[in-house]
């Protein structure tokens, strides 16, 4: 595992976060977005992800090498104590433990900010993300079959959940 500074993301990080995310859009099924996002869209996303939600950045040698966030699981008020997580590492940093470094403070923030549970929707064949979430106590709660279509194929989503406190 490579050491990295984990901190709250700022607008200065948007370009690096955008590069990481757009790479995932264009090259993986980790997200169901199919068109790259713009800097303006990602800046708005960062501003919208305000308390009790968070965006964390993993920084190594003054470069953002990964990011994670807690976002609303659903918009209805009854879901206000549930957050959905996302964890991404830069392509050249995959398998270097960046996700694990981000997950611990992400879950700590979720608990501190009053969430009861965190949900992970893991798209496609992504055993590394499933392993990461299991390592931090998430349990598989279901699989939605062929709910996404990307790269000319149908994609399942595995849902995992961690109860907090």
PDB file of C-alpha atoms in Angstrom:
ATOM      1  CA  UNK A   1       0.000   0.000   0.000  1.00  0.00           C
ATOM      2  CA  UNK A   2       1.347   3.405  -0.966  1.00  0.00           C
ATOM      3  CA  UNK A   3       1.090   6.258   1.503  1.00  0.00           C
ATOM      4  CA  UNK A   4      -1.078   9.193   0.532  1.00  0.00           C
ATOM      5  CA  UNK A   5      -2.484  12.225   2.290  1.00  0.00           C
ATOM      6  CA  UNK A   6      -6.277  11.972   2.567  1.00  0.00           C
ATOM      7  CA  UNK A   7      -8.038  15.334   2.836  1.00  0.00           C
ATOM      8  CA  UNK A   8     -11.189  17.163   1.881  1.00  0.00           C
ATOM      9  CA  UNK A   9     -11.259  17.926  -1.818  1.00  0.00           C
ATOM     10  CA  UNK A  10     -11.207  21.543  -2.952  1.00  0.00           C
ATOM     11  CA  UNK A  11     -11.966  23.320  -6.214  1.00  0.00           C
ATOM     12  CA  UNK A  12      -8.228  23.101  -6.954  1.00  0.00           C
ATOM     13  CA  UNK A  13      -8.681  19.313  -7.184  1.00  0.00           C
ATOM     14  CA  UNK A  14     -11.497  19.385  -9.734  1.00  0.00           C
ATOM     15  CA  UNK A  15      -9.239  18.947 -12.760  1.00  0.00           C
ATOM     16  CA  UNK A  16      -7.548  15.841 -11.347  1.00  0.00           C
ATOM     17  CA  UNK A  17     -10.845  14.393 -10.068  1.00  0.00           C
ATOM     18  CA  UNK A  18     -12.369  15.034 -13.486  1.00  0.00           C
ATOM     19  CA  UNK A  19      -9.469  13.298 -15.264  1.00  0.00           C
ATOM     20  CA  UNK A  20      -9.832  10.234 -13.038  1.00  0.00           C
ATOM     21  CA  UNK A  21     -13.592  10.116 -13.482  1.00  0.00           C
ATOM     22  CA  UNK A  22     -13.572  10.724 -17.229  1.00  0.00           C
ATOM     23  CA  UNK A  23     -11.016   7.931 -17.629  1.00  0.00           C
ATOM     24  CA  UNK A  24     -13.445   5.624 -15.801  1.00  0.00           C
ATOM     25  CA  UNK A  25     -16.331   6.802 -17.990  1.00  0.00           C
ATOM     26  CA  UNK A  26     -14.454   6.069 -21.200  1.00  0.00           C
ATOM     27  CA  UNK A  27     -12.666   2.877 -20.152  1.00  0.00           C
ATOM     28  CA  UNK A  28     -14.709   1.012 -17.549  1.00  0.00           C
ATOM     29  CA  UNK A  29     -18.131   0.045 -16.323  1.00  0.00           C
ATOM     30  CA  UNK A  30     -17.394   1.483 -12.870  1.00  0.00           C
ATOM     31  CA  UNK A  31     -19.847   4.256 -13.758  1.00  0.00           C
ATOM     32  CA  UNK A  32     -22.897   4.253 -15.974  1.00  0.00           C
ATOM     33  CA  UNK A  33     -22.085   7.731 -17.262  1.00  0.00           C
ATOM     34  CA  UNK A  34     -21.214   7.371 -20.929  1.00  0.00           C
ATOM     35  CA  UNK A  35     -20.185  10.912 -21.888  1.00  0.00           C
ATOM     36  CA  UNK A  36     -17.158  12.654 -20.330  1.00  0.00           C
ATOM     37  CA  UNK A  37     -18.031  15.428 -17.917  1.00  0.00           C
ATOM     38  CA  UNK A  38     -16.886  19.024 -18.203  1.00  0.00           C
ATOM     39  CA  UNK A  39     -14.933  21.049 -15.650  1.00  0.00           C
ATOM     40  CA  UNK A  40     -18.048  23.168 -15.015  1.00  0.00           C
ATOM     41  CA  UNK A  41     -20.143  20.069 -14.316  1.00  0.00           C
ATOM     42  CA  UNK A  42     -17.556  18.682 -11.901  1.00  0.00           C
ATOM     43  CA  UNK A  43     -17.176  22.030 -10.096  1.00  0.00           C
ATOM     44  CA  UNK A  44     -20.957  22.154  -9.637  1.00  0.00           C
ATOM     45  CA  UNK A  45     -20.919  18.540  -8.386  1.00  0.00           C
ATOM     46  CA  UNK A  46     -18.241  19.418  -5.826  1.00  0.00           C
ATOM     47  CA  UNK A  47     -20.202  22.457  -4.603  1.00  0.00           C
ATOM     48  CA  UNK A  48     -23.393  20.356  -4.364  1.00  0.00           C
ATOM     49  CA  UNK A  49     -21.638  17.711  -2.276  1.00  0.00           C
ATOM     50  CA  UNK A  50     -21.842  19.745   0.919  1.00  0.00           C
ATOM     51  CA  UNK A  51     -22.299  18.639   4.518  1.00  0.00           C
ATOM     52  CA  UNK A  52     -23.376  16.084   5.530  1.00  0.00           C
ATOM     53  CA  UNK A  53     -21.914  14.697   2.289  1.00  0.00           C
ATOM     54  CA  UNK A  54     -18.188  14.791   1.550  1.00  0.00           C
ATOM     55  CA  UNK A  55     -15.597  14.520  -1.190  1.00  0.00           C
ATOM     56  CA  UNK A  56     -12.143  13.323  -0.189  1.00  0.00           C
ATOM     57  CA  UNK A  57      -8.948  13.468  -2.229  1.00  0.00           C
ATOM     58  CA  UNK A  58      -5.957  11.154  -1.965  1.00  0.00           C
ATOM     59  CA  UNK A  59      -2.808  13.137  -2.619  1.00  0.00           C
ATOM     60  CA  UNK A  60       0.646  11.688  -3.226  1.00  0.00           C
ATOM     61  CA  UNK A  61       3.640  13.844  -4.162  1.00  0.00           C
ATOM     62  CA  UNK A  62       1.290  16.832  -4.612  1.00  0.00           C
ATOM     63  CA  UNK A  63      -0.876  14.988  -7.136  1.00  0.00           C
ATOM     64  CA  UNK A  64      -4.413  13.735  -6.641  1.00  0.00           C
ATOM     65  CA  UNK A  65      -4.257   9.982  -7.221  1.00  0.00           C
ATOM     66  CA  UNK A  66      -7.762   9.101  -6.095  1.00  0.00           C
ATOM     67  CA  UNK A  67     -10.972  10.433  -4.660  1.00  0.00           C
ATOM     68  CA  UNK A  68     -14.037   9.236  -2.804  1.00  0.00           C
ATOM     69  CA  UNK A  69     -17.370  10.739  -1.936  1.00  0.00           C
ATOM     70  CA  UNK A  70     -20.582  10.314  -0.043  1.00  0.00           C
ATOM     71  CA  UNK A  71     -23.644  11.472  -1.959  1.00  0.00           C
ATOM     72  CA  UNK A  72     -27.396  11.176  -1.429  1.00  0.00           C
ATOM     73  CA  UNK A  73     -28.651   7.629  -1.945  1.00  0.00           C
ATOM     74  CA  UNK A  74     -32.092   8.842  -3.012  1.00  0.00           C
ATOM     75  CA  UNK A  75     -33.726  12.274  -3.041  1.00  0.00           C
ATOM     76  CA  UNK A  76     -36.734  11.535  -0.820  1.00  0.00           C
ATOM     77  CA  UNK A  77     -36.452  12.878   2.741  1.00  0.00           C
ATOM     78  CA  UNK A  78     -36.829   9.476   4.405  1.00  0.00           C
ATOM     79  CA  UNK A  79     -33.457   8.468   2.894  1.00  0.00           C
ATOM     80  CA  UNK A  80     -31.613  11.353   4.586  1.00  0.00           C
ATOM     81  CA  UNK A  81     -29.682   9.020   6.918  1.00  0.00           C
ATOM     82  CA  UNK A  82     -28.395   6.883   4.025  1.00  0.00           C
ATOM     83  CA  UNK A  83     -25.464   7.831   1.798  1.00  0.00           C
ATOM     84  CA  UNK A  84     -24.051   6.204  -1.316  1.00  0.00           C
ATOM     85  CA  UNK A  85     -20.294   5.999  -1.699  1.00  0.00           C
ATOM     86  CA  UNK A  86     -18.007   6.233  -4.710  1.00  0.00           C
ATOM     87  CA  UNK A  87     -14.286   5.442  -4.678  1.00  0.00           C
ATOM     88  CA  UNK A  88     -11.941   5.968  -7.631  1.00  0.00           C
ATOM     89  CA  UNK A  89      -8.183   5.676  -8.130  1.00  0.00           C
ATOM     90  CA  UNK A  90      -6.159   7.086 -10.987  1.00  0.00           C
ATOM     91  CA  UNK A  91      -5.569   4.472 -13.691  1.00  0.00           C
ATOM     92  CA  UNK A  92      -1.841   4.174 -13.029  1.00  0.00           C
ATOM     93  CA  UNK A  93      -2.514   3.764  -9.281  1.00  0.00           C
ATOM     94  CA  UNK A  94      -5.008   0.904  -9.419  1.00  0.00           C
ATOM     95  CA  UNK A  95      -4.108  -1.907  -7.046  1.00  0.00           C
ATOM     96  CA  UNK A  96      -1.896   0.327  -4.900  1.00  0.00           C
ATOM     97  CA  UNK A  97      -4.261   0.609  -1.922  1.00  0.00           C
ATOM     98  CA  UNK A  98      -5.623   4.070  -2.673  1.00  0.00           C
ATOM     99  CA  UNK A  99      -9.197   2.830  -2.231  1.00  0.00           C
ATOM    100  CA  UNK A 100      -8.403   1.433   1.215  1.00  0.00           C
ATOM    101  CA  UNK A 101      -6.736   4.678   2.245  1.00  0.00           C
ATOM    102  CA  UNK A 102      -9.851   6.598   1.215  1.00  0.00           C
ATOM    103  CA  UNK A 103     -12.457   4.210   2.610  1.00  0.00           C
ATOM    104  CA  UNK A 104     -11.555   4.461   6.312  1.00  0.00           C
ATOM    105  CA  UNK A 105     -11.902   8.265   6.593  1.00  0.00           C
ATOM    106  CA  UNK A 106     -14.930   8.172   4.288  1.00  0.00           C
ATOM    107  CA  UNK A 107     -16.748   5.820   6.661  1.00  0.00           C
ATOM    108  CA  UNK A 108     -15.579   7.841   9.664  1.00  0.00           C
ATOM    109  CA  UNK A 109     -17.050  10.963   8.046  1.00  0.00           C
ATOM    110  CA  UNK A 110     -20.298   9.114   7.334  1.00  0.00           C
ATOM    111  CA  UNK A 111     -20.656   8.139  10.996  1.00  0.00           C
ATOM    112  CA  UNK A 112     -19.618  11.566  12.283  1.00  0.00           C
ATOM    113  CA  UNK A 113     -22.069  13.286   9.924  1.00  0.00           C
ATOM    114  CA  UNK A 114     -25.029  11.295  11.207  1.00  0.00           C
ATOM    115  CA  UNK A 115     -25.533   8.617   8.578  1.00  0.00           C
ATOM    116  CA  UNK A 116     -27.025   5.301   9.665  1.00  0.00           C
ATOM    117  CA  UNK A 117     -25.838   3.325   6.641  1.00  0.00           C
ATOM    118  CA  UNK A 118     -23.710   3.572   3.501  1.00  0.00           C
ATOM    119  CA  UNK A 119     -24.713   1.912   0.250  1.00  0.00           C
ATOM    120  CA  UNK A 120     -22.397   0.932  -2.606  1.00  0.00           C
ATOM    121  CA  UNK A 121     -23.739   0.268  -6.087  1.00  0.00           C
ATOM    122  CA  UNK A 122     -20.961  -1.609  -7.876  1.00  0.00           C
ATOM    123  CA  UNK A 123     -21.489  -1.796 -11.614  1.00  0.00           C
ATOM    124  CA  UNK A 124     -20.122  -4.434 -13.911  1.00  0.00           C
ATOM    125  CA  UNK A 125     -17.524  -7.042 -13.200  1.00  0.00           C
ATOM    126  CA  UNK A 126     -15.532  -5.172 -10.551  1.00  0.00           C
ATOM    127  CA  UNK A 127     -14.110  -7.704  -8.082  1.00  0.00           C
ATOM    128  CA  UNK A 128     -11.606  -5.174  -6.703  1.00  0.00           C
ATOM    129  CA  UNK A 129     -14.427  -2.868  -5.589  1.00  0.00           C
ATOM    130  CA  UNK A 130     -16.365  -5.774  -4.084  1.00  0.00           C
ATOM    131  CA  UNK A 131     -13.236  -6.875  -2.160  1.00  0.00           C
ATOM    132  CA  UNK A 132     -12.606  -3.308  -0.964  1.00  0.00           C
ATOM    133  CA  UNK A 133     -16.118  -2.944   0.350  1.00  0.00           C
ATOM    134  CA  UNK A 134     -16.085  -6.397   2.001  1.00  0.00           C
ATOM    135  CA  UNK A 135     -12.797  -5.514   3.692  1.00  0.00           C
ATOM    136  CA  UNK A 136     -14.575  -2.571   5.335  1.00  0.00           C
ATOM    137  CA  UNK A 137     -17.587  -4.549   6.500  1.00  0.00           C
ATOM    138  CA  UNK A 138     -20.021  -4.089   3.636  1.00  0.00           C
ATOM    139  CA  UNK A 139     -22.362  -6.987   2.906  1.00  0.00           C
ATOM    140  CA  UNK A 140     -23.908  -7.859  -0.429  1.00  0.00           C
ATOM    141  CA  UNK A 141     -27.630  -7.132  -0.264  1.00  0.00           C
ATOM    142  CA  UNK A 142     -28.637  -7.805  -3.844  1.00  0.00           C
ATOM    143  CA  UNK A 143     -27.856  -7.823  -7.531  1.00  0.00           C
ATOM    144  CA  UNK A 144     -29.826  -6.001 -10.185  1.00  0.00           C
ATOM    145  CA  UNK A 145     -29.500  -7.943 -13.417  1.00  0.00           C
ATOM    146  CA  UNK A 146     -28.772  -6.175 -16.690  1.00  0.00           C
ATOM    147  CA  UNK A 147     -29.924  -2.736 -15.554  1.00  0.00           C
ATOM    148  CA  UNK A 148     -27.229  -0.824 -17.449  1.00  0.00           C
ATOM    149  CA  UNK A 149     -26.085  -0.910 -21.050  1.00  0.00           C
ATOM    150  CA  UNK A 150     -22.569   0.250 -21.886  1.00  0.00           C
ATOM    151  CA  UNK A 151     -19.895  -0.828 -24.357  1.00  0.00           C
ATOM    152  CA  UNK A 152     -22.495  -2.811 -26.308  1.00  0.00           C
ATOM    153  CA  UNK A 153     -23.350  -5.111 -23.399  1.00  0.00           C
ATOM    154  CA  UNK A 154     -25.761  -5.416 -20.491  1.00  0.00           C
ATOM    155  CA  UNK A 155     -24.328  -4.783 -17.031  1.00  0.00           C
ATOM    156  CA  UNK A 156     -25.409  -5.911 -13.566  1.00  0.00           C
ATOM    157  CA  UNK A 157     -25.151  -3.812 -10.416  1.00  0.00           C
ATOM    158  CA  UNK A 158     -24.156  -5.420  -7.117  1.00  0.00           C
ATOM    159  CA  UNK A 159     -25.536  -3.573  -4.104  1.00  0.00           C
ATOM    160  CA  UNK A 160     -23.577  -3.651  -0.865  1.00  0.00           C
ATOM    161  CA  UNK A 161     -24.380  -2.039   2.481  1.00  0.00           C
ATOM    162  CA  UNK A 162     -22.564  -1.155   5.699  1.00  0.00           C
ATOM    163  CA  UNK A 163     -24.506  -0.306   8.828  1.00  0.00           C
ATOM    164  CA  UNK A 164     -22.806   2.351  10.959  1.00  0.00           C
ATOM    165  CA  UNK A 165     -22.696   2.604  14.742  1.00  0.00           C
TER     166      UNK A 165
END
